[in-house]
PDB file of C-alpha atoms in Angstrom:
ATOM      1  CA  MET A 655     115.322  69.177  63.395  1.00 49.00           C
ATOM      2  CA  LYS A 656     114.972  70.832  66.769  1.00 51.00           C
ATOM      3  CA  LYS A 657     111.851  72.832  67.339  1.00 53.00           C
ATOM      4  CA  LYS A 658     112.417  76.436  68.226  1.00 54.00           C
ATOM      5  CA  LYS A 659     111.088  77.397  71.641  1.00 55.00           C
ATOM      6  CA  MET A 660     108.598  80.215  71.626  1.00 50.00           C
ATOM      7  CA  LYS A 661     109.858  83.000  73.862  1.00 55.00           C
ATOM      8  CA  ILE A 662     107.381  85.078  75.775  1.00 54.00           C
ATOM      9  CA  ASN A 663     108.204  88.726  76.255  1.00 56.00           C
ATOM     10  CA  TRP A 664     107.043  89.163  79.842  1.00 55.00           C
ATOM     11  CA  ARG A 665     107.578  92.917  79.645  1.00 64.00           C
ATOM     12  CA  GLU A 666     104.732  93.013  77.171  1.00 65.00           C
ATOM     13  CA  HIS A 667     102.516  91.223  79.694  1.00 66.00           C
ATOM     14  CA  LYS A 668     103.433  93.098  82.867  1.00 76.00           C
ATOM     15  CA  GLU A 669      99.748  94.013  83.263  1.00 80.00           C
ATOM     16  CA  ALA A 670      99.185  90.381  84.274  1.00 78.00           C
ATOM     17  CA  LEU A 671     100.580  91.352  87.680  1.00 87.00           C
ATOM     18  CA  PHE A 672      97.156  92.828  88.409  1.00 87.00           C
ATOM     19  CA  PHE A 673      95.877  89.261  88.753  1.00 91.00           C
ATOM     20  CA  ALA A 674      98.415  88.557  91.508  1.00 92.00           C
ATOM     21  CA  TYR A 675      96.529  90.991  93.732  1.00 94.00           C
ATOM     22  CA  PHE A 676      93.644  88.546  94.035  1.00 92.00           C
ATOM     23  CA  ILE A 677      95.890  86.184  95.997  1.00 94.00           C
ATOM     24  CA  LEU A 678      96.420  88.880  98.632  1.00 94.00           C
ATOM     25  CA  TYR A 679      92.735  89.762  98.529  1.00 95.00           C
ATOM     26  CA  LEU A 680      91.560  86.171  99.095  1.00 95.00           C
ATOM     27  CA  VAL A 681      94.035  85.539 101.941  1.00 96.00           C
ATOM     28  CA  TRP A 682      93.053  88.794 103.666  1.00 96.00           C
ATOM     29  CA  PHE A 683      89.310  88.313 103.134  1.00 95.00           C
ATOM     30  CA  PHE A 684      89.143  84.719 104.362  1.00 93.00           C
ATOM     31  CA  ALA A 685      91.299  85.601 107.366  1.00 95.00           C
ATOM     32  CA  LEU A 686      88.672  88.195 108.306  1.00 94.00           C
ATOM     33  CA  GLU A 687      85.917  85.625 107.785  1.00 92.00           C
ATOM     34  CA  GLN A 688      87.323  83.550 110.638  1.00 91.00           C
ATOM     35  CA  ARG A 689      86.343  86.136 113.243  1.00 90.00           C
ATOM     36  CA  GLY A 690      83.136  85.815 115.227  1.00 86.00           C
ATOM     37  CA  ILE A 691      80.425  88.484 115.303  1.00 88.00           C
ATOM     38  CA  GLU A 692      81.214  89.512 118.870  1.00 89.00           C
ATOM     39  CA  GLY A 693      82.075  93.214 118.927  1.00 90.00           C
ATOM     40  CA  MET A 694      81.038  93.735 115.319  1.00 95.00           C
ATOM     41  CA  HIS A 695      78.779  96.577 114.210  1.00 96.00           C
ATOM     42  CA  LEU A 696      75.309  95.513 113.096  1.00 97.00           C
ATOM     43  CA  VAL A 697      74.378  97.043 109.724  1.00 96.00           C
ATOM     44  CA  THR A 698      70.667  97.691 109.186  1.00 94.00           C
ATOM     45  CA  ASN A 699      68.408  99.925 107.140  1.00 96.00           C
ATOM     46  CA  PRO A 700      64.675 100.721 107.542  1.00 96.00           C
ATOM     47  CA  LEU A 701      64.145  99.630 103.921  1.00 96.00           C
ATOM     48  CA  ASP A 702      65.345  96.103 104.664  1.00 97.00           C
ATOM     49  CA  ARG A 703      61.979  95.143 106.144  1.00 95.00           C
ATOM     50  CA  TYR A 704      60.258  95.954 102.840  1.00 96.00           C
ATOM     51  CA  VAL A 705      62.550  93.725 100.764  1.00 96.00           C
ATOM     52  CA  PRO A 706      61.192  90.151 100.634  1.00 95.00           C
ATOM     53  CA  PHE A 707      63.409  87.114 100.420  1.00 96.00           C
ATOM     54  CA  CYS A 708      63.459  85.732  96.869  1.00 96.00           C
ATOM     55  CA  GLU A 709      65.520  82.618  96.224  1.00 97.00           C
ATOM     56  CA  TYR A 710      65.456  83.051  92.427  1.00 97.00           C
ATOM     57  CA  PHE A 711      67.985  85.854  92.711  1.00 97.00           C
ATOM     58  CA  ILE A 712      70.605  83.187  93.396  1.00 97.00           C
ATOM     59  CA  ILE A 713      70.984  82.955  89.598  1.00 97.00           C
ATOM     60  CA  PRO A 714      72.324  86.488  89.010  1.00 97.00           C
ATOM     61  CA  TYR A 715      74.165  86.303  92.344  1.00 97.00           C
ATOM     62  CA  TYR A 716      76.281  83.411  91.068  1.00 97.00           C
ATOM     63  CA  LEU A 717      76.509  84.852  87.539  1.00 97.00           C
ATOM     64  CA  TRP A 718      78.519  87.628  89.184  1.00 96.00           C
ATOM     65  CA  PHE A 719      81.558  85.365  89.279  1.00 95.00           C
ATOM     66  CA  VAL A 720      81.370  84.711  85.519  1.00 96.00           C
ATOM     67  CA  TYR A 721      80.642  88.378  84.819  1.00 97.00           C
ATOM     68  CA  LEU A 722      83.498  89.688  86.943  1.00 95.00           C
ATOM     69  CA  TYR A 723      86.309  87.200  86.360  1.00 93.00           C
ATOM     70  CA  GLY A 724      85.312  86.509  82.766  1.00 95.00           C
ATOM     71  CA  GLY A 725      85.282  90.250  82.129  1.00 95.00           C
ATOM     72  CA  CYS A 726      88.748  90.676  83.634  1.00 93.00           C
ATOM     73  CA  ILE A 727      90.153  87.977  81.367  1.00 93.00           C
ATOM     74  CA  TYR A 728      88.387  89.420  78.315  1.00 94.00           C
ATOM     75  CA  PHE A 729      89.734  92.932  78.857  1.00 94.00           C
ATOM     76  CA  TYR A 730      93.214  91.586  79.507  1.00 92.00           C
ATOM     77  CA  PHE A 731      93.399  89.951  76.086  1.00 91.00           C
ATOM     78  CA  LYS A 732      91.465  92.638  74.216  1.00 90.00           C
ATOM     79  CA  ASP A 733      92.668  95.891  75.775  1.00 85.00           C
ATOM     80  CA  ARG A 734      95.279  95.206  78.445  1.00 82.00           C
ATOM     81  CA  LYS A 735      97.146  98.475  77.777  1.00 82.00           C
ATOM     82  CA  GLY A 736      94.021 100.597  78.104  1.00 87.00           C
ATOM     83  CA  GLU A 737      90.679  99.789  79.692  1.00 92.00           C
ATOM     84  CA  PHE A 738      92.028  96.749  81.519  1.00 93.00           C
ATOM     85  CA  VAL A 739      94.499  98.873  83.489  1.00 93.00           C
ATOM     86  CA  LYS A 740      91.886 101.459  84.423  1.00 95.00           C
ATOM     87  CA  MET A 741      89.296  98.849  85.386  1.00 95.00           C
ATOM     88  CA  MET A 742      91.739  96.826  87.499  1.00 95.00           C
ATOM     89  CA  THR A 743      93.082  99.968  89.170  1.00 96.00           C
ATOM     90  CA  ALA A 744      89.585 100.987  90.216  1.00 96.00           C
ATOM     91  CA  MET A 745      88.740  97.412  91.224  1.00 96.00           C
ATOM     92  CA  GLU A 746      91.804  96.796  93.352  1.00 96.00           C
ATOM     93  CA  ILE A 747      91.853 100.165  95.112  1.00 97.00           C
ATOM     94  CA  GLY A 748      88.169  99.725  95.943  1.00 97.00           C
ATOM     95  CA  LEU A 749      88.584  96.133  97.162  1.00 97.00           C
ATOM     96  CA  THR A 750      91.486  97.207  99.359  1.00 97.00           C
ATOM     97  CA  ILE A 751      89.333  99.948 100.877  1.00 98.00           C
ATOM     98  CA  CYS A 752      86.619  97.359 101.570  1.00 98.00           C
ATOM     99  CA  LEU A 753      89.121  95.090 103.337  1.00 98.00           C
ATOM    100  CA  ILE A 754      90.444  97.989 105.401  1.00 98.00           C
ATOM    101  CA  VAL A 755      86.896  98.861 106.458  1.00 97.00           C
ATOM    102  CA  TYR A 756      86.184  95.226 107.358  1.00 97.00           C
ATOM    103  CA  THR A 757      89.405  95.139 109.397  1.00 96.00           C
ATOM    104  CA  PHE A 758      88.950  98.315 111.423  1.00 97.00           C
ATOM    105  CA  PHE A 759      85.139  98.611 111.322  1.00 96.00           C
ATOM    106  CA  PRO A 760      84.033  94.951 111.425  1.00 96.00           C
ATOM    107  CA  ASN A 761      80.374  94.634 110.547  1.00 97.00           C
ATOM    108  CA  TRP A 762      77.644  92.042 110.074  1.00 97.00           C
ATOM    109  CA  GLN A 763      73.932  91.675 109.304  1.00 95.00           C
ATOM    110  CA  ASN A 764      71.139  89.500 110.746  1.00 95.00           C
ATOM    111  CA  LEU A 765      68.672  89.556 107.860  1.00 95.00           C
ATOM    112  CA  ARG A 766      68.799  85.907 106.828  1.00 94.00           C
ATOM    113  CA  PRO A 767      65.422  84.183 107.330  1.00 92.00           C
ATOM    114  CA  GLU A 768      65.140  81.541 110.025  1.00 89.00           C
ATOM    115  CA  VAL A 769      62.518  79.746 107.930  1.00 90.00           C
ATOM    116  CA  TYR A 770      62.673  79.850 104.136  1.00 91.00           C
ATOM    117  CA  PRO A 771      59.262  80.419 102.490  1.00 89.00           C
ATOM    118  CA  ASN A 772      59.765  77.882  99.682  1.00 91.00           C
ATOM    119  CA  ASN A 773      61.481  74.510  99.545  1.00 91.00           C
ATOM    120  CA  ASN A 774      62.926  74.191  96.048  1.00 95.00           C
ATOM    121  CA  ILE A 775      66.263  73.787  94.316  1.00 96.00           C
ATOM    122  CA  PHE A 776      66.940  77.530  94.405  1.00 96.00           C
ATOM    123  CA  THR A 777      66.333  77.724  98.150  1.00 96.00           C
ATOM    124  CA  GLN A 778      68.608  74.739  98.663  1.00 95.00           C
ATOM    125  CA  VAL A 779      71.411  76.460  96.741  1.00 96.00           C
ATOM    126  CA  VAL A 780      70.916  79.602  98.850  1.00 96.00           C
ATOM    127  CA  GLN A 781      71.146  77.511 102.011  1.00 94.00           C
ATOM    128  CA  MET A 782      74.361  75.943 100.732  1.00 94.00           C
ATOM    129  CA  LEU A 783      75.757  79.410 100.045  1.00 94.00           C
ATOM    130  CA  GLN A 784      74.836  80.731 103.467  1.00 91.00           C
ATOM    131  CA  GLY A 785      76.197  77.570 105.045  1.00 88.00           C
ATOM    132  CA  PHE A 786      79.797  78.577 104.297  1.00 88.00           C
ATOM    133  CA  ASP A 787      79.402  82.327 103.671  1.00 90.00           C
ATOM    134  CA  THR A 788      79.251  84.124 107.003  1.00 92.00           C
ATOM    135  CA  PRO A 789      77.004  87.199 107.462  1.00 94.00           C
ATOM    136  CA  THR A 790      80.097  89.288 108.253  1.00 95.00           C
ATOM    137  CA  ASN A 791      82.206  91.712 106.192  1.00 96.00           C
ATOM    138  CA  VAL A 792      79.173  93.041 104.379  1.00 97.00           C
ATOM    139  CA  CYS A 793      79.469  96.837 104.197  1.00 97.00           C
ATOM    140  CA  PRO A 794      80.374  98.047 101.607  1.00 97.00           C
ATOM    141  CA  SER A 795      79.089  95.252  99.396  1.00 97.00           C
ATOM    142  CA  ILE A 796      81.901  93.817  97.275  1.00 97.00           C
ATOM    143  CA  HIS A 797      79.311  92.190  95.013  1.00 96.00           C
ATOM    144  CA  VAL A 798      77.785  95.578  94.212  1.00 97.00           C
ATOM    145  CA  PHE A 799      81.099  97.394  93.933  1.00 97.00           C
ATOM    146  CA  GLY A 800      82.706  94.876  91.585  1.00 97.00           C
ATOM    147  CA  THR A 801      79.596  94.682  89.414  1.00 97.00           C
ATOM    148  CA  ILE A 802      79.473  98.403  88.699  1.00 97.00           C
ATOM    149  CA  VAL A 803      83.225  98.591  88.035  1.00 97.00           C
ATOM    150  CA  MET A 804      82.834  95.916  85.380  1.00 97.00           C
ATOM    151  CA  HIS A 805      79.720  97.507  83.882  1.00 97.00           C
ATOM    152  CA  ILE A 806      81.495 100.860  83.512  1.00 97.00           C
ATOM    153  CA  ALA A 807      84.362  99.149  81.663  1.00 96.00           C
ATOM    154  CA  ILE A 808      81.878  97.444  79.315  1.00 96.00           C
ATOM    155  CA  VAL A 809      79.994 100.692  78.687  1.00 96.00           C
ATOM    156  CA  ARG A 810      83.253 102.428  77.751  1.00 94.00           C
ATOM    157  CA  ARG A 811      84.227  99.795  75.161  1.00 93.00           C
ATOM    158  CA  ASP A 812      83.066  99.593  71.562  1.00 90.00           C
ATOM    159  CA  PHE A 813      81.843  96.083  70.706  1.00 91.00           C
ATOM    160  CA  GLY A 814      81.077  96.863  67.075  1.00 87.00           C
ATOM    161  CA  LYS A 815      77.748  95.817  65.607  1.00 87.00           C
ATOM    162  CA  HIS A 816      76.746  94.071  68.857  1.00 92.00           C
ATOM    163  CA  ASN A 817      77.569  97.168  70.918  1.00 94.00           C
ATOM    164  CA  ARG A 818      74.064  98.105  72.119  1.00 94.00           C
ATOM    165  CA  LEU A 819      73.008  94.522  72.784  1.00 96.00           C
ATOM    166  CA  ILE A 820      76.079  93.739  74.896  1.00 95.00           C
ATOM    167  CA  LYS A 821      75.783  96.945  76.907  1.00 96.00           C
ATOM    168  CA  LEU A 822      72.060  96.398  77.485  1.00 97.00           C
ATOM    169  CA  ALA A 823      72.698  92.826  78.610  1.00 97.00           C
ATOM    170  CA  SER A 824      75.424  94.104  80.938  1.00 97.00           C
ATOM    171  CA  LEU A 825      73.070  96.695  82.407  1.00 97.00           C
ATOM    172  CA  VAL A 826      70.316  94.132  83.047  1.00 98.00           C
ATOM    173  CA  LEU A 827      72.772  91.720  84.651  1.00 98.00           C
ATOM    174  CA  ALA A 828      74.418  94.459  86.731  1.00 97.00           C
ATOM    175  CA  ILE A 829      71.069  95.615  88.114  1.00 98.00           C
ATOM    176  CA  SER A 830      70.034  92.014  88.791  1.00 98.00           C
ATOM    177  CA  VAL A 831      73.254  91.270  90.669  1.00 98.00           C
ATOM    178  CA  CYS A 832      72.932  94.386  92.826  1.00 98.00           C
ATOM    179  CA  LEU A 833      69.318  93.534  93.654  1.00 98.00           C
ATOM    180  CA  SER A 834      70.236  89.920  94.385  1.00 97.00           C
ATOM    181  CA  THR A 835      72.390  90.987  97.323  1.00 97.00           C
ATOM    182  CA  VAL A 836      69.366  92.367  99.181  1.00 97.00           C
ATOM    183  CA  PHE A 837      66.686  89.934  97.944  1.00 97.00           C
ATOM    184  CA  LEU A 838      68.796  86.978  99.085  1.00 97.00           C
ATOM    185  CA  LYS A 839      69.353  88.737 102.423  1.00 96.00           C
ATOM    186  CA  GLN A 840      73.088  88.576 101.891  1.00 96.00           C
ATOM    187  CA  HIS A 841      73.319  92.314 102.413  1.00 97.00           C
ATOM    188  CA  SER A 842      71.420  95.240 103.837  1.00 97.00           C
ATOM    189  CA  VAL A 843      70.288  98.074 101.610  1.00 98.00           C
ATOM    190  CA  THR A 844      72.960 100.094 103.411  1.00 98.00           C
ATOM    191  CA  ASP A 845      75.664  97.732 102.135  1.00 98.00           C
ATOM    192  CA  MET A 846      74.429  98.192  98.577  1.00 98.00           C
ATOM    193  CA  LEU A 847      74.349 101.985  98.862  1.00 98.00           C
ATOM    194  CA  TRP A 848      77.871 102.138 100.267  1.00 98.00           C
ATOM    195  CA  GLY A 849      79.029  99.843  97.466  1.00 97.00           C
ATOM    196  CA  LEU A 850      77.608 102.304  94.944  1.00 97.00           C
ATOM    197  CA  ALA A 851      79.151 105.266  96.788  1.00 98.00           C
ATOM    198  CA  LEU A 852      82.570 103.621  96.787  1.00 98.00           C
ATOM    199  CA  ASN A 853      82.251 102.992  93.075  1.00 97.00           C
ATOM    200  CA  ALA A 854      81.412 106.640  92.442  1.00 97.00           C
ATOM    201  CA  ALA A 855      84.576 107.634  94.319  1.00 97.00           C
ATOM    202  CA  MET A 856      86.691 105.208  92.276  1.00 97.00           C
ATOM    203  CA  TYR A 857      85.161 106.480  89.028  1.00 96.00           C
ATOM    204  CA  VAL A 858      86.178 110.038  89.904  1.00 96.00           C
ATOM    205  CA  LEU A 859      89.657 108.927  90.979  1.00 96.00           C
ATOM    206  CA  VAL A 860      90.450 106.662  88.027  1.00 95.00           C
ATOM    207  CA  TYR A 861      88.491 108.153  85.141  1.00 93.00           C
ATOM    208  CA  VAL A 862      87.461 111.746  85.814  1.00 92.00           C
ATOM    209  CA  ALA A 863      90.474 113.108  87.712  1.00 90.00           C
ATOM    210  CA  PRO A 864      93.112 111.967  85.160  1.00 87.00           C
ATOM    211  CA  GLU A 865      91.114 113.505  82.315  1.00 85.00           C
ATOM    212  CA  LEU A 866      90.810 116.813  84.168  1.00 86.00           C
ATOM    213  CA  TRP A 867      94.526 116.743  84.928  1.00 85.00           C
ATOM    214  CA  CYS A 868      95.345 116.154  81.254  1.00 81.00           C
ATOM    215  CA  ARG A 869      93.175 119.067  80.213  1.00 82.00           C
ATOM    216  CA  ARG A 870      94.826 121.393  82.703  1.00 82.00           C
ATOM    217  CA  THR A 871      98.324 120.333  81.654  1.00 79.00           C
ATOM    218  CA  GLY A 872      97.597 120.442  77.931  1.00 71.00           C
ATOM    219  CA  LYS A 873      97.857 116.682  77.431  1.00 64.00           C
ATOM    220  CA  THR A 874      94.263 116.161  76.330  1.00 57.00           C
ATOM    221  CA  LYS A 875      95.155 114.792  72.892  1.00 48.00           C
ATOM    222  CA  ALA A 876      97.474 112.145  74.345  1.00 47.00           C
ATOM    223  CA  TYR A 877      94.854 111.129  76.906  1.00 48.00           C
ATOM    224  CA  VAL A 878      92.122 110.838  74.283  1.00 46.00           C
ATOM    225  CA  ALA A 879      94.405 108.798  72.033  1.00 44.00           C
ATOM    226  CA  GLU A 880      95.027 106.297  74.863  1.00 51.00           C
ATOM    227  CA  ASN A 881      91.326 106.016  75.642  1.00 52.00           C
TER     228      ASN A 881
END
């Protein structure tokens, strides 16, 4: 007997197109990385001098990739019609704004230490990172922006009996990732602050504004039902 082929209804998975954006993002970002620092704006902050280099923050810095991309996959399979769409909308609009800023206001930082205080495995990993990651395209910080977008999505979701634990773990990791950007001297404090500011703008645009619009147009019940 012939086995029946399982047909996939792609219309039901049209939200997967959000993932295609990352191809454009990576091509655009790495194209910008090829530029030299000549003519770029130096980003500094008086608080930078008070932030010591700490190689141990490389752990949460790299956990960002698991947190962000793992979170995107999780929300796609668990809530792709709801929170996934909102989260990816905020993420991709914000990332596009970052790339536009990097394109027309190219910036860099010179905070990386010439001599690392400790010679251990963590320092060696940091040196490997900074060996291929240029100190350009830093403000706003994509690490900070993406982290808070994901944390907001996690805070908005109900994880059942593990709800508080998961949200607390997310908060601790989110704070650690944001701090890692400045303690590893990957970013200035200014980069981190602009990353937070951009996130606040995206939160208003994607979450607050639609809710206010629904209330004004009398569609509150429908909006609440979808959320």
